[in-house]
Amino acid sequence: MAMTDSEKAARAERALLAGAAPDVAAALKGWLARLGNERRLSAKTREAYARDMTGFLGHLARHLDAQPDLAAFQALAPRDVRAVIAAKRAEGIEPRTQMRFLAAARSFGRHLEREGLGKVGALTAVRAPRIARTLPRPISVADAKRLADPDLRAGEARETWVLQRDAAVLALLYGSGLRISEALGLRRRDMPAPGEGDHITVTGKGGKTRMVPVLPNVLQAIAGYVQACPFALELGGPLFVGEKGGPLSPRIVQRVVEQLRGALGLPDSATPHALRHSFATHLLARGGDLRSIQELLGHASLSTTQIYAAVDASALMASWRAAHPRAHLGERGGKGG
């Protein structure tokens, strides 16, 4: 049976504590409790923090030739922190992951200072690795619709209800702009029947909830899956289940999209999460305002949502270059007027 996010987080936290010096382990235990209780981070985020901190401590121990205790943390110099980041870079780890390592260590450093266990100034003195900001790559409206069409897979040797389930999940990701974890985290009682509601409440990052609309055709697709599903879907149980009746794994949905993008000739960037990008980009292209899209996506900051404005502008310029009769004059040596 697949492990739950909470079980994975607990396992990562145990591994972190087991590999630390006794006084550091005690401080880490308090830090992890703060992440869960005060900051209300999700189990998946806590797991990531624990894994990143385990990696940071491992590289730091190799650099110092000793398992660091609290005194060693307080004595850290910026060059020591840079050495840890450099070691990750030498392993071919991308800047985003390097930044996560540093972010976890800084969070732990702030906890030490709050608890009166010392100040680790070296962690804040080191500049975080620069990350090239890449634009999301949305899927076209037509391809997004085709991904959620169960008839596209009619020839597969799969049970009909499984094909209906997969189509319903993908339709929900695109129609409501959900993260895959949000869609698969829905309970049966969260989804209204067709004609009985037009929105749902989802739980996003950090345990924050938000209301999102659900299109009538998406409700119909989900209702069709529920009716065809051979398992009794309890109101308090998962809405989407696997072939053995347990919670549906995100990896199953990812594999489905991998197969479909091959059939449709789509690039590798066509993933379940790309459907969320497509939701935002297509809304913006049709006059949706950024603040509303921010609320629908559950972004804490408007600056996160503003990247879709760049996507829309990029598509607009590409269309202009392809269609305007004077767009290529400069390339042929002509002059614009």
mmCIF file with all atom_site columns, C-alpha atoms in Angstrom, residues 173-322:
data_model
loop_
_atom_site.group_PDB
_atom_site.id
_atom_site.type_symbol
_atom_site.label_atom_id
_atom_site.label_alt_id
_atom_site.label_comp_id
_atom_site.label_asym_id
_atom_site.label_entity_id
_atom_site.label_seq_id
_atom_site.pdbx_PDB_ins_code
_atom_site.Cartn_x
_atom_site.Cartn_y
_atom_site.Cartn_z
_atom_site.occupancy
_atom_site.B_iso_or_equiv
_atom_site.pdbx_formal_charge
_atom_site.auth_seq_id
_atom_site.auth_comp_id
_atom_site.auth_asym_id
_atom_site.auth_atom_id
_atom_site.pdbx_PDB_model_num
ATOM 1   C CA . LEU A 1 173 ? -7.326  20.191 -13.600 1.00 0.00 ? 173 LEU A CA 1
ATOM 2   C CA . TYR A 1 174 ? -7.938  22.299 -16.692 1.00 0.00 ? 174 TYR A CA 1
ATOM 3   C CA . GLY A 1 175 ? -11.467 23.479 -15.903 1.00 0.00 ? 175 GLY A CA 1
ATOM 4   C CA . SER A 1 176 ? -10.700 24.658 -12.359 1.00 0.00 ? 176 SER A CA 1
ATOM 5   C CA . GLY A 1 177 ? -6.929  25.241 -12.458 1.00 0.00 ? 177 GLY A CA 1
ATOM 6   C CA . LEU A 1 178 ? -6.162  22.793 -9.666  1.00 0.00 ? 178 LEU A CA 1
ATOM 7   C CA . ARG A 1 179 ? -2.847  21.338 -8.640  1.00 0.00 ? 179 ARG A CA 1
ATOM 8   C CA . ILE A 1 180 ? -2.865  17.565 -8.998  1.00 0.00 ? 180 ILE A CA 1
ATOM 9   C CA . SER A 1 181 ? -2.517  17.187 -5.220  1.00 0.00 ? 181 SER A CA 1
ATOM 10  C CA . GLU A 1 182 ? -5.588  19.378 -4.729  1.00 0.00 ? 182 GLU A CA 1
ATOM 11  C CA . ALA A 1 183 ? -7.694  17.357 -7.156  1.00 0.00 ? 183 ALA A CA 1
ATOM 12  C CA . LEU A 1 184 ? -6.663  13.998 -5.692  1.00 0.00 ? 184 LEU A CA 1
ATOM 13  C CA . GLY A 1 185 ? -7.155  15.330 -2.176  1.00 0.00 ? 185 GLY A CA 1
ATOM 14  C CA . LEU A 1 186 ? -10.867 15.942 -2.761  1.00 0.00 ? 186 LEU A CA 1
ATOM 15  C CA . ARG A 1 187 ? -13.368 13.904 -0.762  1.00 0.00 ? 187 ARG A CA 1
ATOM 16  C CA . ARG A 1 188 ? -16.498 12.466 -2.320  1.00 0.00 ? 188 ARG A CA 1
ATOM 17  C CA . ARG A 1 189 ? -18.644 14.926 -0.359  1.00 0.00 ? 189 ARG A CA 1
ATOM 18  C CA . ASP A 1 190 ? -16.667 17.905 -1.716  1.00 0.00 ? 190 ASP A CA 1
ATOM 19  C CA . MET A 1 191 ? -18.033 17.529 -5.253  1.00 0.00 ? 191 MET A CA 1
ATOM 20  C CA . PRO A 1 192 ? -21.641 18.567 -5.930  1.00 0.00 ? 192 PRO A CA 1
ATOM 21  C CA . ALA A 1 193 ? -23.816 16.593 -8.295  1.00 0.00 ? 193 ALA A CA 1
ATOM 22  C CA . PRO A 1 194 ? -24.699 18.231 -11.650 1.00 0.00 ? 194 PRO A CA 1
ATOM 23  C CA . GLY A 1 195 ? -27.306 20.931 -11.075 1.00 0.00 ? 195 GLY A CA 1
ATOM 24  C CA . GLU A 1 196 ? -26.663 21.087 -7.316  1.00 0.00 ? 196 GLU A CA 1
ATOM 25  C CA . GLY A 1 197 ? -23.752 23.499 -7.251  1.00 0.00 ? 197 GLY A CA 1
ATOM 26  C CA . ASP A 1 198 ? -21.127 25.156 -9.396  1.00 0.00 ? 198 ASP A CA 1
ATOM 27  C CA . HIS A 1 199 ? -18.108 25.443 -7.095  1.00 0.00 ? 199 HIS A CA 1
ATOM 28  C CA . ILE A 1 200 ? -15.964 23.480 -4.661  1.00 0.00 ? 200 ILE A CA 1
ATOM 29  C CA . THR A 1 201 ? -13.641 24.296 -1.782  1.00 0.00 ? 201 THR A CA 1
ATOM 30  C CA . VAL A 1 202 ? -10.126 22.939 -2.163  1.00 0.00 ? 202 VAL A CA 1
ATOM 31  C CA . THR A 1 203 ? -7.210  22.783 0.253   1.00 0.00 ? 203 THR A CA 1
ATOM 32  C CA . GLY A 1 204 ? -3.996  24.125 -1.240  1.00 0.00 ? 204 GLY A CA 1
ATOM 33  C CA . LYS A 1 205 ? -0.458  24.775 -0.062  1.00 0.00 ? 205 LYS A CA 1
ATOM 34  C CA . GLY A 1 206 ? -0.032  25.445 3.619   1.00 0.00 ? 206 GLY A CA 1
ATOM 35  C CA . GLY A 1 207 ? -3.484  24.052 4.351   1.00 0.00 ? 207 GLY A CA 1
ATOM 36  C CA . LYS A 1 208 ? -5.137  27.174 2.912   1.00 0.00 ? 208 LYS A CA 1
ATOM 37  C CA . THR A 1 209 ? -8.602  26.736 1.444   1.00 0.00 ? 209 THR A CA 1
ATOM 38  C CA . ARG A 1 210 ? -10.156 28.556 -1.480  1.00 0.00 ? 210 ARG A CA 1
ATOM 39  C CA . MET A 1 211 ? -13.310 28.368 -3.534  1.00 0.00 ? 211 MET A CA 1
ATOM 40  C CA . VAL A 1 212 ? -13.049 27.503 -7.234  1.00 0.00 ? 212 VAL A CA 1
ATOM 41  C CA . PRO A 1 213 ? -15.754 27.119 -9.900  1.00 0.00 ? 213 PRO A CA 1
ATOM 42  C CA . VAL A 1 214 ? -16.489 23.808 -11.592 1.00 0.00 ? 214 VAL A CA 1
ATOM 43  C CA . LEU A 1 215 ? -17.857 23.772 -15.142 1.00 0.00 ? 215 LEU A CA 1
ATOM 44  C CA . PRO A 1 216 ? -21.117 21.873 -15.808 1.00 0.00 ? 216 PRO A CA 1
ATOM 45  C CA . ASN A 1 217 ? -19.427 19.514 -18.283 1.00 0.00 ? 217 ASN A CA 1
ATOM 46  C CA . VAL A 1 218 ? -16.747 18.720 -15.680 1.00 0.00 ? 218 VAL A CA 1
ATOM 47  C CA . LEU A 1 219 ? -19.447 17.928 -13.110 1.00 0.00 ? 219 LEU A CA 1
ATOM 48  C CA . GLN A 1 220 ? -21.081 15.650 -15.678 1.00 0.00 ? 220 GLN A CA 1
ATOM 49  C CA . ALA A 1 221 ? -17.772 13.882 -16.355 1.00 0.00 ? 221 ALA A CA 1
ATOM 50  C CA . ILE A 1 222 ? -17.191 13.328 -12.645 1.00 0.00 ? 222 ILE A CA 1
ATOM 51  C CA . ALA A 1 223 ? -20.756 12.120 -12.111 1.00 0.00 ? 223 ALA A CA 1
ATOM 52  C CA . GLY A 1 224 ? -20.309 9.637  -14.963 1.00 0.00 ? 224 GLY A CA 1
ATOM 53  C CA . TYR A 1 225 ? -17.131 8.308  -13.382 1.00 0.00 ? 225 TYR A CA 1
ATOM 54  C CA . VAL A 1 226 ? -18.766 8.038  -9.939  1.00 0.00 ? 226 VAL A CA 1
ATOM 55  C CA . GLN A 1 227 ? -21.690 6.099  -11.379 1.00 0.00 ? 227 GLN A CA 1
ATOM 56  C CA . ALA A 1 228 ? -19.408 3.727  -13.302 1.00 0.00 ? 228 ALA A CA 1
ATOM 57  C CA . CYS A 1 229 ? -16.907 3.219  -10.467 1.00 0.00 ? 229 CYS A CA 1
ATOM 58  C CA . PRO A 1 230 ? -17.222 -0.338 -9.075  1.00 0.00 ? 230 PRO A CA 1
ATOM 59  C CA . PHE A 1 231 ? -16.239 0.782  -5.563  1.00 0.00 ? 231 PHE A CA 1
ATOM 60  C CA . ALA A 1 232 ? -18.548 2.361  -3.008  1.00 0.00 ? 232 ALA A CA 1
ATOM 61  C CA . LEU A 1 233 ? -17.245 5.900  -2.711  1.00 0.00 ? 233 LEU A CA 1
ATOM 62  C CA . GLU A 1 234 ? -17.883 6.921  0.880   1.00 0.00 ? 234 GLU A CA 1
ATOM 63  C CA . LEU A 1 235 ? -18.751 10.586 1.396   1.00 0.00 ? 235 LEU A CA 1
ATOM 64  C CA . GLY A 1 236 ? -15.703 11.066 3.614   1.00 0.00 ? 236 GLY A CA 1
ATOM 65  C CA . GLY A 1 237 ? -13.418 9.015  1.386   1.00 0.00 ? 237 GLY A CA 1
ATOM 66  C CA . PRO A 1 238 ? -11.390 10.007 -1.678  1.00 0.00 ? 238 PRO A CA 1
ATOM 67  C CA . LEU A 1 239 ? -13.309 11.088 -4.746  1.00 0.00 ? 239 LEU A CA 1
ATOM 68  C CA . PHE A 1 240 ? -10.797 9.567  -7.153  1.00 0.00 ? 240 PHE A CA 1
ATOM 69  C CA . VAL A 1 241 ? -9.659  6.009  -6.481  1.00 0.00 ? 241 VAL A CA 1
ATOM 70  C CA . GLY A 1 242 ? -7.228  3.573  -8.071  1.00 0.00 ? 242 GLY A CA 1
ATOM 71  C CA . GLU A 1 243 ? -8.036  0.202  -9.592  1.00 0.00 ? 243 GLU A CA 1
ATOM 72  C CA . LYS A 1 244 ? -7.896  -1.472 -6.158  1.00 0.00 ? 244 LYS A CA 1
ATOM 73  C CA . GLY A 1 245 ? -10.123 1.111  -4.506  1.00 0.00 ? 245 GLY A CA 1
ATOM 74  C CA . GLY A 1 246 ? -7.440  3.078  -2.656  1.00 0.00 ? 246 GLY A CA 1
ATOM 75  C CA . PRO A 1 247 ? -6.598  6.769  -3.169  1.00 0.00 ? 247 PRO A CA 1
ATOM 76  C CA . LEU A 1 248 ? -5.495  7.508  -6.716  1.00 0.00 ? 248 LEU A CA 1
ATOM 77  C CA . SER A 1 249 ? -1.744  8.099  -7.040  1.00 0.00 ? 249 SER A CA 1
ATOM 78  C CA . PRO A 1 250 ? -0.497  11.252 -8.795  1.00 0.00 ? 250 PRO A CA 1
ATOM 79  C CA . ARG A 1 251 ? 1.942   9.048  -10.703 1.00 0.00 ? 251 ARG A CA 1
ATOM 80  C CA . ILE A 1 252 ? -0.974  7.278  -12.403 1.00 0.00 ? 252 ILE A CA 1
ATOM 81  C CA . VAL A 1 253 ? -2.282  10.608 -13.714 1.00 0.00 ? 253 VAL A CA 1
ATOM 82  C CA . GLN A 1 254 ? 1.206   11.610 -14.844 1.00 0.00 ? 254 GLN A CA 1
ATOM 83  C CA . ARG A 1 255 ? 1.599   8.350  -16.771 1.00 0.00 ? 255 ARG A CA 1
ATOM 84  C CA . VAL A 1 256 ? -1.771  8.851  -18.443 1.00 0.00 ? 256 VAL A CA 1
ATOM 85  C CA . VAL A 1 257 ? -0.704  12.286 -19.681 1.00 0.00 ? 257 VAL A CA 1
ATOM 86  C CA . GLU A 1 258 ? 2.634   10.873 -20.879 1.00 0.00 ? 258 GLU A CA 1
ATOM 87  C CA . GLN A 1 259 ? 0.744   8.348  -23.009 1.00 0.00 ? 259 GLN A CA 1
ATOM 88  C CA . LEU A 1 260 ? -1.726  10.920 -24.307 1.00 0.00 ? 260 LEU A CA 1
ATOM 89  C CA . ARG A 1 261 ? 0.866   13.488 -25.289 1.00 0.00 ? 261 ARG A CA 1
ATOM 90  C CA . GLY A 1 262 ? 2.538   10.800 -27.387 1.00 0.00 ? 262 GLY A CA 1
ATOM 91  C CA . ALA A 1 263 ? -0.758  10.121 -29.150 1.00 0.00 ? 263 ALA A CA 1
ATOM 92  C CA . LEU A 1 264 ? -1.392  13.827 -29.678 1.00 0.00 ? 264 LEU A CA 1
ATOM 93  C CA . GLY A 1 265 ? 2.171   14.751 -30.621 1.00 0.00 ? 265 GLY A CA 1
ATOM 94  C CA . LEU A 1 266 ? 2.544   17.135 -27.683 1.00 0.00 ? 266 LEU A CA 1
ATOM 95  C CA . PRO A 1 267 ? 5.925   18.154 -26.174 1.00 0.00 ? 267 PRO A CA 1
ATOM 96  C CA . ASP A 1 268 ? 7.288   16.838 -22.889 1.00 0.00 ? 268 ASP A CA 1
ATOM 97  C CA . SER A 1 269 ? 6.149   20.076 -21.242 1.00 0.00 ? 269 SER A CA 1
ATOM 98  C CA . ALA A 1 270 ? 2.553   18.819 -21.543 1.00 0.00 ? 270 ALA A CA 1
ATOM 99  C CA . THR A 1 271 ? 2.069   17.540 -18.003 1.00 0.00 ? 271 THR A CA 1
ATOM 100 C CA . PRO A 1 272 ? -0.852  17.536 -15.553 1.00 0.00 ? 272 PRO A CA 1
ATOM 101 C CA . HIS A 1 273 ? 0.522   20.771 -14.079 1.00 0.00 ? 273 HIS A CA 1
ATOM 102 C CA . ALA A 1 274 ? 0.591   22.324 -17.562 1.00 0.00 ? 274 ALA A CA 1
ATOM 103 C CA . LEU A 1 275 ? -3.204  22.099 -17.520 1.00 0.00 ? 275 LEU A CA 1
ATOM 104 C CA . ARG A 1 276 ? -3.181  24.475 -14.544 1.00 0.00 ? 276 ARG A CA 1
ATOM 105 C CA . HIS A 1 277 ? -0.882  26.819 -16.480 1.00 0.00 ? 277 HIS A CA 1
ATOM 106 C CA . SER A 1 278 ? -3.257  26.575 -19.428 1.00 0.00 ? 278 SER A CA 1
ATOM 107 C CA . PHE A 1 279 ? -6.254  27.429 -17.226 1.00 0.00 ? 279 PHE A CA 1
ATOM 108 C CA . ALA A 1 280 ? -4.574  30.662 -16.101 1.00 0.00 ? 280 ALA A CA 1
ATOM 109 C CA . THR A 1 281 ? -3.174  31.622 -19.497 1.00 0.00 ? 281 THR A CA 1
ATOM 110 C CA . HIS A 1 282 ? -6.442  31.044 -21.346 1.00 0.00 ? 282 HIS A CA 1
ATOM 111 C CA . LEU A 1 283 ? -8.416  33.007 -18.733 1.00 0.00 ? 283 LEU A CA 1
ATOM 112 C CA . LEU A 1 284 ? -6.037  35.938 -19.052 1.00 0.00 ? 284 LEU A CA 1
ATOM 113 C CA . ALA A 1 285 ? -6.191  35.816 -22.848 1.00 0.00 ? 285 ALA A CA 1
ATOM 114 C CA . ARG A 1 286 ? -9.979  36.125 -22.649 1.00 0.00 ? 286 ARG A CA 1
ATOM 115 C CA . GLY A 1 287 ? -10.008 39.161 -20.406 1.00 0.00 ? 287 GLY A CA 1
ATOM 116 C CA . GLY A 1 288 ? -9.652  37.681 -16.927 1.00 0.00 ? 288 GLY A CA 1
ATOM 117 C CA . ASP A 1 289 ? -7.924  40.040 -14.486 1.00 0.00 ? 289 ASP A CA 1
ATOM 118 C CA . LEU A 1 290 ? -4.781  39.011 -12.643 1.00 0.00 ? 290 LEU A CA 1
ATOM 119 C CA . ARG A 1 291 ? -6.217  39.519 -9.155  1.00 0.00 ? 291 ARG A CA 1
ATOM 120 C CA . SER A 1 292 ? -9.120  37.154 -9.828  1.00 0.00 ? 292 SER A CA 1
ATOM 121 C CA . ILE A 1 293 ? -6.799  34.578 -11.395 1.00 0.00 ? 293 ILE A CA 1
ATOM 122 C CA . GLN A 1 294 ? -4.547  34.860 -8.346  1.00 0.00 ? 294 GLN A CA 1
ATOM 123 C CA . GLU A 1 295 ? -7.507  33.980 -6.108  1.00 0.00 ? 295 GLU A CA 1
ATOM 124 C CA . LEU A 1 296 ? -8.560  31.071 -8.312  1.00 0.00 ? 296 LEU A CA 1
ATOM 125 C CA . LEU A 1 297 ? -5.031  29.619 -8.373  1.00 0.00 ? 297 LEU A CA 1
ATOM 126 C CA . GLY A 1 298 ? -4.469  30.133 -4.663  1.00 0.00 ? 298 GLY A CA 1
ATOM 127 C CA . HIS A 1 299 ? -1.257  32.142 -5.120  1.00 0.00 ? 299 HIS A CA 1
ATOM 128 C CA . ALA A 1 300 ? -0.161  33.934 -1.968  1.00 0.00 ? 300 ALA A CA 1
ATOM 129 C CA . SER A 1 301 ? 1.467   36.726 -3.980  1.00 0.00 ? 301 SER A CA 1
ATOM 130 C CA . LEU A 1 302 ? 0.257   38.530 -7.071  1.00 0.00 ? 302 LEU A CA 1
ATOM 131 C CA . SER A 1 303 ? 3.837   38.508 -8.391  1.00 0.00 ? 303 SER A CA 1
ATOM 132 C CA . THR A 1 304 ? 3.549   34.713 -8.799  1.00 0.00 ? 304 THR A CA 1
ATOM 133 C CA . THR A 1 305 ? 0.464   35.165 -10.967 1.00 0.00 ? 305 THR A CA 1
ATOM 134 C CA . GLN A 1 306 ? 1.986   37.967 -13.042 1.00 0.00 ? 306 GLN A CA 1
ATOM 135 C CA . ILE A 1 307 ? 4.153   35.466 -14.899 1.00 0.00 ? 307 ILE A CA 1
ATOM 136 C CA . TYR A 1 308 ? 1.029   34.539 -16.887 1.00 0.00 ? 308 TYR A CA 1
ATOM 137 C CA . ALA A 1 309 ? 0.849   38.088 -18.204 1.00 0.00 ? 309 ALA A CA 1
ATOM 138 C CA . ALA A 1 310 ? 4.285   37.497 -19.730 1.00 0.00 ? 310 ALA A CA 1
ATOM 139 C CA . VAL A 1 311 ? 3.034   34.238 -21.272 1.00 0.00 ? 311 VAL A CA 1
ATOM 140 C CA . ASP A 1 312 ? 0.057   36.016 -22.788 1.00 0.00 ? 312 ASP A CA 1
ATOM 141 C CA . ALA A 1 313 ? 2.238   38.839 -24.114 1.00 0.00 ? 313 ALA A CA 1
ATOM 142 C CA . SER A 1 314 ? 4.666   36.303 -25.572 1.00 0.00 ? 314 SER A CA 1
ATOM 143 C CA . ALA A 1 315 ? 1.843   34.539 -27.433 1.00 0.00 ? 315 ALA A CA 1
ATOM 144 C CA . LEU A 1 316 ? 0.520   37.882 -28.636 1.00 0.00 ? 316 LEU A CA 1
ATOM 145 C CA . MET A 1 317 ? 3.902   38.867 -30.070 1.00 0.00 ? 317 MET A CA 1
ATOM 146 C CA . ALA A 1 318 ? 4.308   35.465 -31.716 1.00 0.00 ? 318 ALA A CA 1
ATOM 147 C CA . SER A 1 319 ? 0.917   35.885 -33.400 1.00 0.00 ? 319 SER A CA 1
ATOM 148 C CA . TRP A 1 320 ? 1.845   39.392 -34.557 1.00 0.00 ? 320 TRP A CA 1
ATOM 149 C CA . ARG A 1 321 ? 5.127   38.211 -36.042 1.00 0.00 ? 321 ARG A CA 1
ATOM 150 C CA . ALA A 1 322 ? 3.397   35.383 -37.858 1.00 0.00 ? 322 ALA A CA 1
#
